[in-house]
CSV table of C-alpha atoms in Angstrom, one decimal:
chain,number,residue,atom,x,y,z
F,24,UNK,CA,19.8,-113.6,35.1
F,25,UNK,CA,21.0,-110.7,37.6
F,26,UNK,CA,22.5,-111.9,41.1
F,27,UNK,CA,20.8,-111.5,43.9
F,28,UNK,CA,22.9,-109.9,46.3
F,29,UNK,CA,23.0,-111.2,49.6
F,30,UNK,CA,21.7,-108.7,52.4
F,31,UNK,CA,24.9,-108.1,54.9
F,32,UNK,CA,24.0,-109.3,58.8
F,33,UNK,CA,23.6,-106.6,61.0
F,34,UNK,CA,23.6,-106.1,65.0
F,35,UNK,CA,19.7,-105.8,65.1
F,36,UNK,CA,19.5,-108.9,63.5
F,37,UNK,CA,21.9,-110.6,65.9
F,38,UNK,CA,19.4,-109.2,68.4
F,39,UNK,CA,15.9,-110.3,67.1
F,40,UNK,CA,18.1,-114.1,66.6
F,41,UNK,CA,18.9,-113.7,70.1
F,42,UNK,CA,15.9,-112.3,72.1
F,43,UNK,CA,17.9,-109.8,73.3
F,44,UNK,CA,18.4,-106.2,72.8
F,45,UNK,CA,21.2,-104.5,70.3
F,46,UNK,CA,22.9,-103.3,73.2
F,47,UNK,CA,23.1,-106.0,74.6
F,48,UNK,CA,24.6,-107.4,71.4
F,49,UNK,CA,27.3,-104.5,71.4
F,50,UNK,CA,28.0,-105.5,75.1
F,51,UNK,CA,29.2,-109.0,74.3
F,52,UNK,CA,31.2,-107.9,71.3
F,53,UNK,CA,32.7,-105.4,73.1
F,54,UNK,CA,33.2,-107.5,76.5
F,55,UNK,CA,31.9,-103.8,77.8
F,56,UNK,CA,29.4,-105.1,80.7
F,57,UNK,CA,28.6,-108.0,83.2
F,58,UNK,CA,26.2,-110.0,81.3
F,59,UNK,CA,25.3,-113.4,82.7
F,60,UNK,CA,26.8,-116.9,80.7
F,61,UNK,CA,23.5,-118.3,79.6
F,62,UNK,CA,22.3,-114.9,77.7
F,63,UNK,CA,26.3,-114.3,76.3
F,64,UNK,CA,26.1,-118.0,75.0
F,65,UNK,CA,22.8,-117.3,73.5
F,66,UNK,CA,24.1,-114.0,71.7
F,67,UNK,CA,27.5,-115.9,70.6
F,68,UNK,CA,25.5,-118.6,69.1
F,69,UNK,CA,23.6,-116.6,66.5
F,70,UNK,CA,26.4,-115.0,65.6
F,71,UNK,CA,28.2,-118.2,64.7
F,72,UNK,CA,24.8,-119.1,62.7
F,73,UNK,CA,24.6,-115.9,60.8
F,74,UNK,CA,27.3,-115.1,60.2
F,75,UNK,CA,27.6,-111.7,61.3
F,76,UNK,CA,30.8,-109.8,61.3
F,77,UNK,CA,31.4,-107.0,63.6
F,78,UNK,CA,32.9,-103.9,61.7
F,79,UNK,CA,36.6,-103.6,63.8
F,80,UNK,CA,37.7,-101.5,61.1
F,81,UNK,CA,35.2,-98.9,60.4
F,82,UNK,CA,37.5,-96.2,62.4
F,83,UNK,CA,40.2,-97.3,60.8
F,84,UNK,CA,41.9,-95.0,57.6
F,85,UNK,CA,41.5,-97.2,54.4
F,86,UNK,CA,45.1,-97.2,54.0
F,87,UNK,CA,46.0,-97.9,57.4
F,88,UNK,CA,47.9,-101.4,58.0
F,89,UNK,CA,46.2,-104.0,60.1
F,90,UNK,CA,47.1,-106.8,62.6
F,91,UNK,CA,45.4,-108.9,64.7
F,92,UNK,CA,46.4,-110.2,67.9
F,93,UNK,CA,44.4,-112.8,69.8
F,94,UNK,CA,45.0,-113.5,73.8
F,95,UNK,CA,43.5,-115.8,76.2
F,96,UNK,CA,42.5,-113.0,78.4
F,97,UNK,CA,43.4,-109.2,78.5
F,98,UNK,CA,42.8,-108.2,82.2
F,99,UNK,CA,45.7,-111.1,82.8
F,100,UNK,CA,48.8,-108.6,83.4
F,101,UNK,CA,51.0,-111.2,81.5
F,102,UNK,CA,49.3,-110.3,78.0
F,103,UNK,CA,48.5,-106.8,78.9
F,104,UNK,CA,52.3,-106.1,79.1
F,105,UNK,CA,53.1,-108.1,75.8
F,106,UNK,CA,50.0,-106.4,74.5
F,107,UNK,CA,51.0,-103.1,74.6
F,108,UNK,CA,54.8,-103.7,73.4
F,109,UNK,CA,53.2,-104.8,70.6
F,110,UNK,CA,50.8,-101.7,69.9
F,111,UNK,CA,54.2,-99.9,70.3
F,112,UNK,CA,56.5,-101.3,68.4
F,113,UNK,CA,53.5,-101.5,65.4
F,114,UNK,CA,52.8,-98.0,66.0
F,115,UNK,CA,56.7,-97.0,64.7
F,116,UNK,CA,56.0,-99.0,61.9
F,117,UNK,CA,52.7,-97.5,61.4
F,118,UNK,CA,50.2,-100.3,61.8
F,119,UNK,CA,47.3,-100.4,63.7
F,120,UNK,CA,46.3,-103.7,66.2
F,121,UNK,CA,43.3,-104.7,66.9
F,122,UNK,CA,43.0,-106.7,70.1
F,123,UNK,CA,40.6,-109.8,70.8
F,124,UNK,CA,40.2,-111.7,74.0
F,125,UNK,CA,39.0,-115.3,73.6
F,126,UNK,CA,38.1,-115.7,77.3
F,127,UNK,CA,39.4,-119.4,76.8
F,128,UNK,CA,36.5,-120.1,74.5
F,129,UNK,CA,37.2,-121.7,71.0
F,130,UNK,CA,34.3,-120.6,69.2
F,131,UNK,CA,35.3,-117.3,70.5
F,132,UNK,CA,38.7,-117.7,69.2
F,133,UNK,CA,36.9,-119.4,65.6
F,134,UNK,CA,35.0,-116.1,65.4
F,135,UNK,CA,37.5,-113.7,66.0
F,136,UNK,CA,40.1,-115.7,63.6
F,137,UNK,CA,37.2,-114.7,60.6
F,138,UNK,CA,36.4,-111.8,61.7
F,139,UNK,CA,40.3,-110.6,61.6
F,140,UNK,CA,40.5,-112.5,58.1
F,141,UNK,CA,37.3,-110.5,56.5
F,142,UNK,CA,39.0,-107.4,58.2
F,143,UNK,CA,41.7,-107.5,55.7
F,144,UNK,CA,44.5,-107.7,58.6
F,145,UNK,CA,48.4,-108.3,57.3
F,146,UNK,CA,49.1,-111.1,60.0
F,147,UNK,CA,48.0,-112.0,63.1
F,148,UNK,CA,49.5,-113.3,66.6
F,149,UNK,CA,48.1,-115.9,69.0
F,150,UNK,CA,49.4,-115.9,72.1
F,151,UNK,CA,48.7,-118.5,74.5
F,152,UNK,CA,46.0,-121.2,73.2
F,153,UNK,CA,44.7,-124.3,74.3
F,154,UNK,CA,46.1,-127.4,73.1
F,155,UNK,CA,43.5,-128.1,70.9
F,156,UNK,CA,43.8,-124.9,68.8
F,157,UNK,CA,46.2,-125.8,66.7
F,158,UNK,CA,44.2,-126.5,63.8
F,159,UNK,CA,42.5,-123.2,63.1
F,160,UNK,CA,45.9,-121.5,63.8
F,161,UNK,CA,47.2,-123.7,61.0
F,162,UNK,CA,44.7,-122.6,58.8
F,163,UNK,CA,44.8,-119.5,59.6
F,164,UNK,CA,47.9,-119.5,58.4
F,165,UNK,CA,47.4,-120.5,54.7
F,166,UNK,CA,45.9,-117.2,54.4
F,167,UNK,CA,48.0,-114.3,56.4
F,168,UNK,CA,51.0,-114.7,58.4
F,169,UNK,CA,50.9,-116.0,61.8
F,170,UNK,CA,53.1,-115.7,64.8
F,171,UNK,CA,52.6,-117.7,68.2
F,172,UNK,CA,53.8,-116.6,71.4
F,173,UNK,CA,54.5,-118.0,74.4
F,174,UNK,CA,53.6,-121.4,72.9
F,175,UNK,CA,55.5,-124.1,70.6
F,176,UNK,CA,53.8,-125.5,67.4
F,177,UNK,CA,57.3,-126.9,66.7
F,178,UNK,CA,55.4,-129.5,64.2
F,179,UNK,CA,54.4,-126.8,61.8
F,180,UNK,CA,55.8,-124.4,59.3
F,181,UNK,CA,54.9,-121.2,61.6
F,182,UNK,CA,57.2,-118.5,63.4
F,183,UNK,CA,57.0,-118.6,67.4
F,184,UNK,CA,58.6,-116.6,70.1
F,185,UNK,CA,58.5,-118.7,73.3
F,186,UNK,CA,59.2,-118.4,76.8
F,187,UNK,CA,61.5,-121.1,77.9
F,188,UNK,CA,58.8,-122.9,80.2
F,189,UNK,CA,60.1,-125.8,80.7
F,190,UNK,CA,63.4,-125.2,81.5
F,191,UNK,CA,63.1,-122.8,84.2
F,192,UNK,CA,60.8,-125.2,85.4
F,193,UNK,CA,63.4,-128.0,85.3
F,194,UNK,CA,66.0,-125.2,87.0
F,195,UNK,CA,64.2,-123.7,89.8
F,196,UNK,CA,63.6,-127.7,90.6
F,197,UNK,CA,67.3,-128.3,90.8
F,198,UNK,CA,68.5,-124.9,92.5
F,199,UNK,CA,66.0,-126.1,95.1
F,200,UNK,CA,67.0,-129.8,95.4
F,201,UNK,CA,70.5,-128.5,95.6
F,202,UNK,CA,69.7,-126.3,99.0
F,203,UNK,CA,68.2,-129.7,100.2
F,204,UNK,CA,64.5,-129.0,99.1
F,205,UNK,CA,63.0,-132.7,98.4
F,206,UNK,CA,58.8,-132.1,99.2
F,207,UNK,CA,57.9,-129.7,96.3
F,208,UNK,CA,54.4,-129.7,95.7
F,209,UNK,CA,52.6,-127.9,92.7
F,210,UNK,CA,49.6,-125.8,91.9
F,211,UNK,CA,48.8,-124.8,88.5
F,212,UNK,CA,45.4,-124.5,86.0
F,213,UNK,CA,45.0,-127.5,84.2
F,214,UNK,CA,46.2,-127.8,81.6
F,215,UNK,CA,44.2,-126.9,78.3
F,216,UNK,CA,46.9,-124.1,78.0
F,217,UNK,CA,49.9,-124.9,76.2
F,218,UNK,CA,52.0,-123.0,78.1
F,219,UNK,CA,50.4,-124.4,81.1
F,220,UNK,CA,51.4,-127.9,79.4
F,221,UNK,CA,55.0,-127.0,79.3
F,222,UNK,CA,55.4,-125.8,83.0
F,223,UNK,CA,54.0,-129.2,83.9
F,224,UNK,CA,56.4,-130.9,82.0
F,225,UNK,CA,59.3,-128.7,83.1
F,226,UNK,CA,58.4,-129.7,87.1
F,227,UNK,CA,58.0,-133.5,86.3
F,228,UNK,CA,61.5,-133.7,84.4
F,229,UNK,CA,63.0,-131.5,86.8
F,230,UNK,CA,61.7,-133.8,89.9
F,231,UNK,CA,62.9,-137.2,88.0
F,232,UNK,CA,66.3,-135.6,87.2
F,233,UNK,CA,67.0,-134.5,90.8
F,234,UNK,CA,65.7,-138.1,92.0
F,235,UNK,CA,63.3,-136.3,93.7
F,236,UNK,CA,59.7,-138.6,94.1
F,237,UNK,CA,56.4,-136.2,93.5
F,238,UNK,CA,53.4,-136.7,95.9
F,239,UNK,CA,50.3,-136.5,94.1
F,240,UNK,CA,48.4,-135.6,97.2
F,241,UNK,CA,50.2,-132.1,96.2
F,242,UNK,CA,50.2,-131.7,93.1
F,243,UNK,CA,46.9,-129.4,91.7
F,244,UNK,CA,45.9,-129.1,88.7
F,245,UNK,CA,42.4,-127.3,88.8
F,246,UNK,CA,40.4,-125.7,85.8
F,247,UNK,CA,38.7,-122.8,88.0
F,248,UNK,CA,42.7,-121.1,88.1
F,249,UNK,CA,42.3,-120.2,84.5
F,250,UNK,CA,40.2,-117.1,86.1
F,251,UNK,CA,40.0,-115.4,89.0
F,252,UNK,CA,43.1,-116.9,90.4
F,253,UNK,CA,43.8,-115.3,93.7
F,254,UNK,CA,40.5,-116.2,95.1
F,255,UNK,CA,39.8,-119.6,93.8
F,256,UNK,CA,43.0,-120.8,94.7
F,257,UNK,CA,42.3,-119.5,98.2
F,258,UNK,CA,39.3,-120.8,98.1
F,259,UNK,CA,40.1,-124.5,97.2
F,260,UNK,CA,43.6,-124.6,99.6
F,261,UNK,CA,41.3,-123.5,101.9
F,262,UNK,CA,39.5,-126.4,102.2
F,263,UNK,CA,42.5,-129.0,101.5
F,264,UNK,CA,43.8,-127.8,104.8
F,265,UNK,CA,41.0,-128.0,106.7
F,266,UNK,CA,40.5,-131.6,105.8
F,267,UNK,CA,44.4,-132.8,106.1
F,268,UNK,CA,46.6,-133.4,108.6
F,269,UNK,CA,49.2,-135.2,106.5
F,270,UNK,CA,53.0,-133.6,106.1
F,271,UNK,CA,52.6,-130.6,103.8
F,272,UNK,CA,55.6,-129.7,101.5
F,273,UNK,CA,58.6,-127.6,102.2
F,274,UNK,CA,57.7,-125.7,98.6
F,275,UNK,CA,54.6,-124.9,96.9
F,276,UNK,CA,55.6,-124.0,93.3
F,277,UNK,CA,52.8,-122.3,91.9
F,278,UNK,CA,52.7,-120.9,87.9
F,279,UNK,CA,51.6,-117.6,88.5
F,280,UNK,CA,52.1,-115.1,91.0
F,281,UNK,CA,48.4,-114.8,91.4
F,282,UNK,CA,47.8,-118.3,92.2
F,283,UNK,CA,50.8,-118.0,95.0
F,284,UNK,CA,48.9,-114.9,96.3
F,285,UNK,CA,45.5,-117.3,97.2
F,286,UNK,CA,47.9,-119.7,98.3
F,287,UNK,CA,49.8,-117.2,100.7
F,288,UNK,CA,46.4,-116.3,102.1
F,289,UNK,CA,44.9,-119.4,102.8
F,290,UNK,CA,48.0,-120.8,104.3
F,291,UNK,CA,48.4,-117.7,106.7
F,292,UNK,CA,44.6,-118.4,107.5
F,293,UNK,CA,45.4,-121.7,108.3
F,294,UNK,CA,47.9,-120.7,111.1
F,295,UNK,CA,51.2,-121.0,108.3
F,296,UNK,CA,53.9,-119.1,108.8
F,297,UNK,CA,55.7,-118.1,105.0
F,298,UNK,CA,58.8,-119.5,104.5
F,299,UNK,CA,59.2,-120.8,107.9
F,300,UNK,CA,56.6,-123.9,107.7
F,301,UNK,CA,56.3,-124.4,103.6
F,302,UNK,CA,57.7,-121.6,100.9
F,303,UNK,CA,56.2,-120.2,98.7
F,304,UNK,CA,57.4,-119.8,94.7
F,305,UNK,CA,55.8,-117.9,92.0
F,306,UNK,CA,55.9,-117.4,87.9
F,307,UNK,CA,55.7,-113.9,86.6
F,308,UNK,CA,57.2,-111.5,88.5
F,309,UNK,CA,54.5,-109.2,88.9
F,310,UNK,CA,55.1,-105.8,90.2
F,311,UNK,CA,52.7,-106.7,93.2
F,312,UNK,CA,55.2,-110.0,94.1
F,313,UNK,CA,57.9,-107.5,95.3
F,314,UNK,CA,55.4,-105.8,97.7
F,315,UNK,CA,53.7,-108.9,99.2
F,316,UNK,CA,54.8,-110.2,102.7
F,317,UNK,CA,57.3,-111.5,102.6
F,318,UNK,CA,58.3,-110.5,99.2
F,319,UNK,CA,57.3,-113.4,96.9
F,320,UNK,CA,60.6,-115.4,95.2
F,321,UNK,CA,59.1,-115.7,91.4
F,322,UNK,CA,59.5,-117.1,88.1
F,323,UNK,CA,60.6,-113.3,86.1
F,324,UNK,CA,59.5,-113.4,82.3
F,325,UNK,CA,60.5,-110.4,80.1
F,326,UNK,CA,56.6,-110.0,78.5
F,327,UNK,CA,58.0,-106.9,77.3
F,328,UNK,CA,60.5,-108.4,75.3
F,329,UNK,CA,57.7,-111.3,74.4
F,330,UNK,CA,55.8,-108.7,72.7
F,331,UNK,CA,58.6,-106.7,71.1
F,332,UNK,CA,59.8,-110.1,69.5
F,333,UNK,CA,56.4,-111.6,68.5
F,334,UNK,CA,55.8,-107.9,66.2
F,335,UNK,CA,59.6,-108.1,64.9
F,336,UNK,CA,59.1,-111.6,63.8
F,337,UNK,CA,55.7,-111.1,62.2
F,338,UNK,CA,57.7,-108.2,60.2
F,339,UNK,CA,60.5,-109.9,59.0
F,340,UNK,CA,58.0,-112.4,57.5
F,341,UNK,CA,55.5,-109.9,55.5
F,342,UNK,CA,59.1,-108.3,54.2
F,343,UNK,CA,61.0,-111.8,53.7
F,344,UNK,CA,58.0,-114.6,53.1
F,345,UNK,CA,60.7,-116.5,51.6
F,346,UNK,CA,62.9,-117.1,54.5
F,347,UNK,CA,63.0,-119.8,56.6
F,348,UNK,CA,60.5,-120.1,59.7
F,349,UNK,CA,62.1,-119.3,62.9
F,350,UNK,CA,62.3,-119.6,67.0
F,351,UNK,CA,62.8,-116.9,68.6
F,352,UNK,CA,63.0,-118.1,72.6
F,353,UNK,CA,62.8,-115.6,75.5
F,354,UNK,CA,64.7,-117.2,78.6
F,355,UNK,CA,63.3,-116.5,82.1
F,356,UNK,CA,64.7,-116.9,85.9
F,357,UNK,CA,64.4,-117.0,89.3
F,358,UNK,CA,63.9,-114.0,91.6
F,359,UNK,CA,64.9,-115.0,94.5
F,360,UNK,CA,63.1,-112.6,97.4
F,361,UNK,CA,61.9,-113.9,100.9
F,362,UNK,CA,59.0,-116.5,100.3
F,363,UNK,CA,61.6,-119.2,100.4
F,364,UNK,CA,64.8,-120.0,101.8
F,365,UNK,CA,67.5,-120.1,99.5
């Protein structure tokens, strides 16, 4: 008896699933429009259930080497920069990357991961993740190699390049204990991000090991800073400061130079002077941190380097899948400008 084959899943049918149109289909793929939560959701969920496959490669030359990378979110400068070390250093050693943004979402991630897979890609590299990733990184790789950046899976046979969050964390907390800094609060996203995890960490350590005691009145940890940092973070320091009349501290350390920006604003708003009443630090080193005023002191990261490394190592494993996994670290410091007193 002759198979039957099975018919392939195709946009319109996405679109008759989804009670939408195929452009809008192409839109959500693509990330290419605004288009609201509820109908995105709608248009994600039959994919999932039919298992459709968008086709990333039909531009690409048959012969043309493939590898995926998979970010948190591509309009944060951070990736963009790692992002396009990457494309360069793949385009000298003539493969093609294709780029996905998760948007924090794990069945985005899930769908992206199989997509790449059916793709025929050579390797891919996560950067980023949520803590509760780990699995389908694991899994996916069993089947191609993997590289993680800016994150540890130190538990598992995988290659990483990380940044050395929690040590610079534990450093900036001791250069400023030793100019006499003892009120450091801290503002962050929560922490579903690993490397989000590790900053934390790196501040609580460094606090305990200066003998330095952490008011919790001051220490943030909000979800809504995973996007649209500047103005969210304005938005909720905003209202902390109109409600409060308690001591504020000397430092606000904050883990991205975004999230210092909404936290310059609102405190100038608030009739704050910057450093003068509380300093300001940052994590990233932005080009717009040297411009701000004053000039914001920051947390520099070579992403450059972060990118260059992440491609190298994913290399040296499709040439050597023998050798032993490896850690590549990428150590950070502080750029010390005039948002605090040092």
């Amino acid at each position: 008896m002759a198979k039957v084959r099975r018919k392939s899943v195709t946009m319109e049918d996405v679109a008759r699933e989804a009670d939408v149109s195929v452009t809008t289909v192409s839109h959500v793929i693509n990330q290419t429009a605004n288009i609201s939560v509820e109908t995105t959701e709608r248009v994600q969920n039959a994919i999932q259930r039919m298992g459709y496959m968008p086709r990333v490669t039909a531009e690409l030359n048959k012969g043309q080497r493939l590898i995926g990378v998979l970010v948190p979110e591509i309009t944060n400068e951070f990736y963009a920069r790692a992002i396009q070390s990457i494309i360069d250093e793949a385009w000298i050693h003539n493969y093609a990357v294709v780029v996905c943004s998760v948007q924090h979402k794990k069945q985005n991630e899930t769908s992206y991961i199989r997509c790449l897979l059916q793709s025929g890609v050579k390797g891919l590299i996560f950067f980023g993740g949520a803590t509760d990733d780990e699995q389908q990184i694991i899994d996916a790789a069993k089947r191609v190699p993997v590289v993680v950046g800016d994150r540890r899976l130190p538990n598992y046979p995988i290659d990483m390049v990380s940044i050395d969050n929690t040590d610079i964390m534990r450093r900036v907390i001791a250069r400023l204990a030793r100019a006499g800094y003892h009120r450091i609060g801290y503002i962050s996203e929560d922490l579903i991000m690993s490397n989000a995890t590790d900053r934390y960490r790196g501040y609580r350590m460094g606090m305990e090991e200066c003998g330095l005691s952490i008011d919790d009145q001051w220490v943030f940890l909000r979800a809504e800073l995973r996007l649209d940092k500047v103005s969210n973070t304005q938005q909720f320091l905003r209202s902390i400061l109109r409600k409060r009349s308690v001591q504020l501290p000397q430092i606000l350390l904050c883990t991205s130079d975004l999230i210092a920006v909404g936290a310059m604003a609102a405190l100038r708003e608030a009739g704050y002077a910057i450093p003068k009443d509380v300093g300001i630090i940052g994590f990233d080193d932005i080009p717009l941190a040297a411009c701000l005023e004053p000039p914001l002191t920051t947390v520099s990261q070579d992403t450059r380097q972060l990118g260059r490394s992440c491609f190298q190592v994913l290399l040296n494993r499709l040439e050597h899948a023998e050798r032993a996994y490896q850690e590549v670290v990428i150590r950070s410091d502080l750029i010390v400008r005039n948002s605090v007193r040092l």
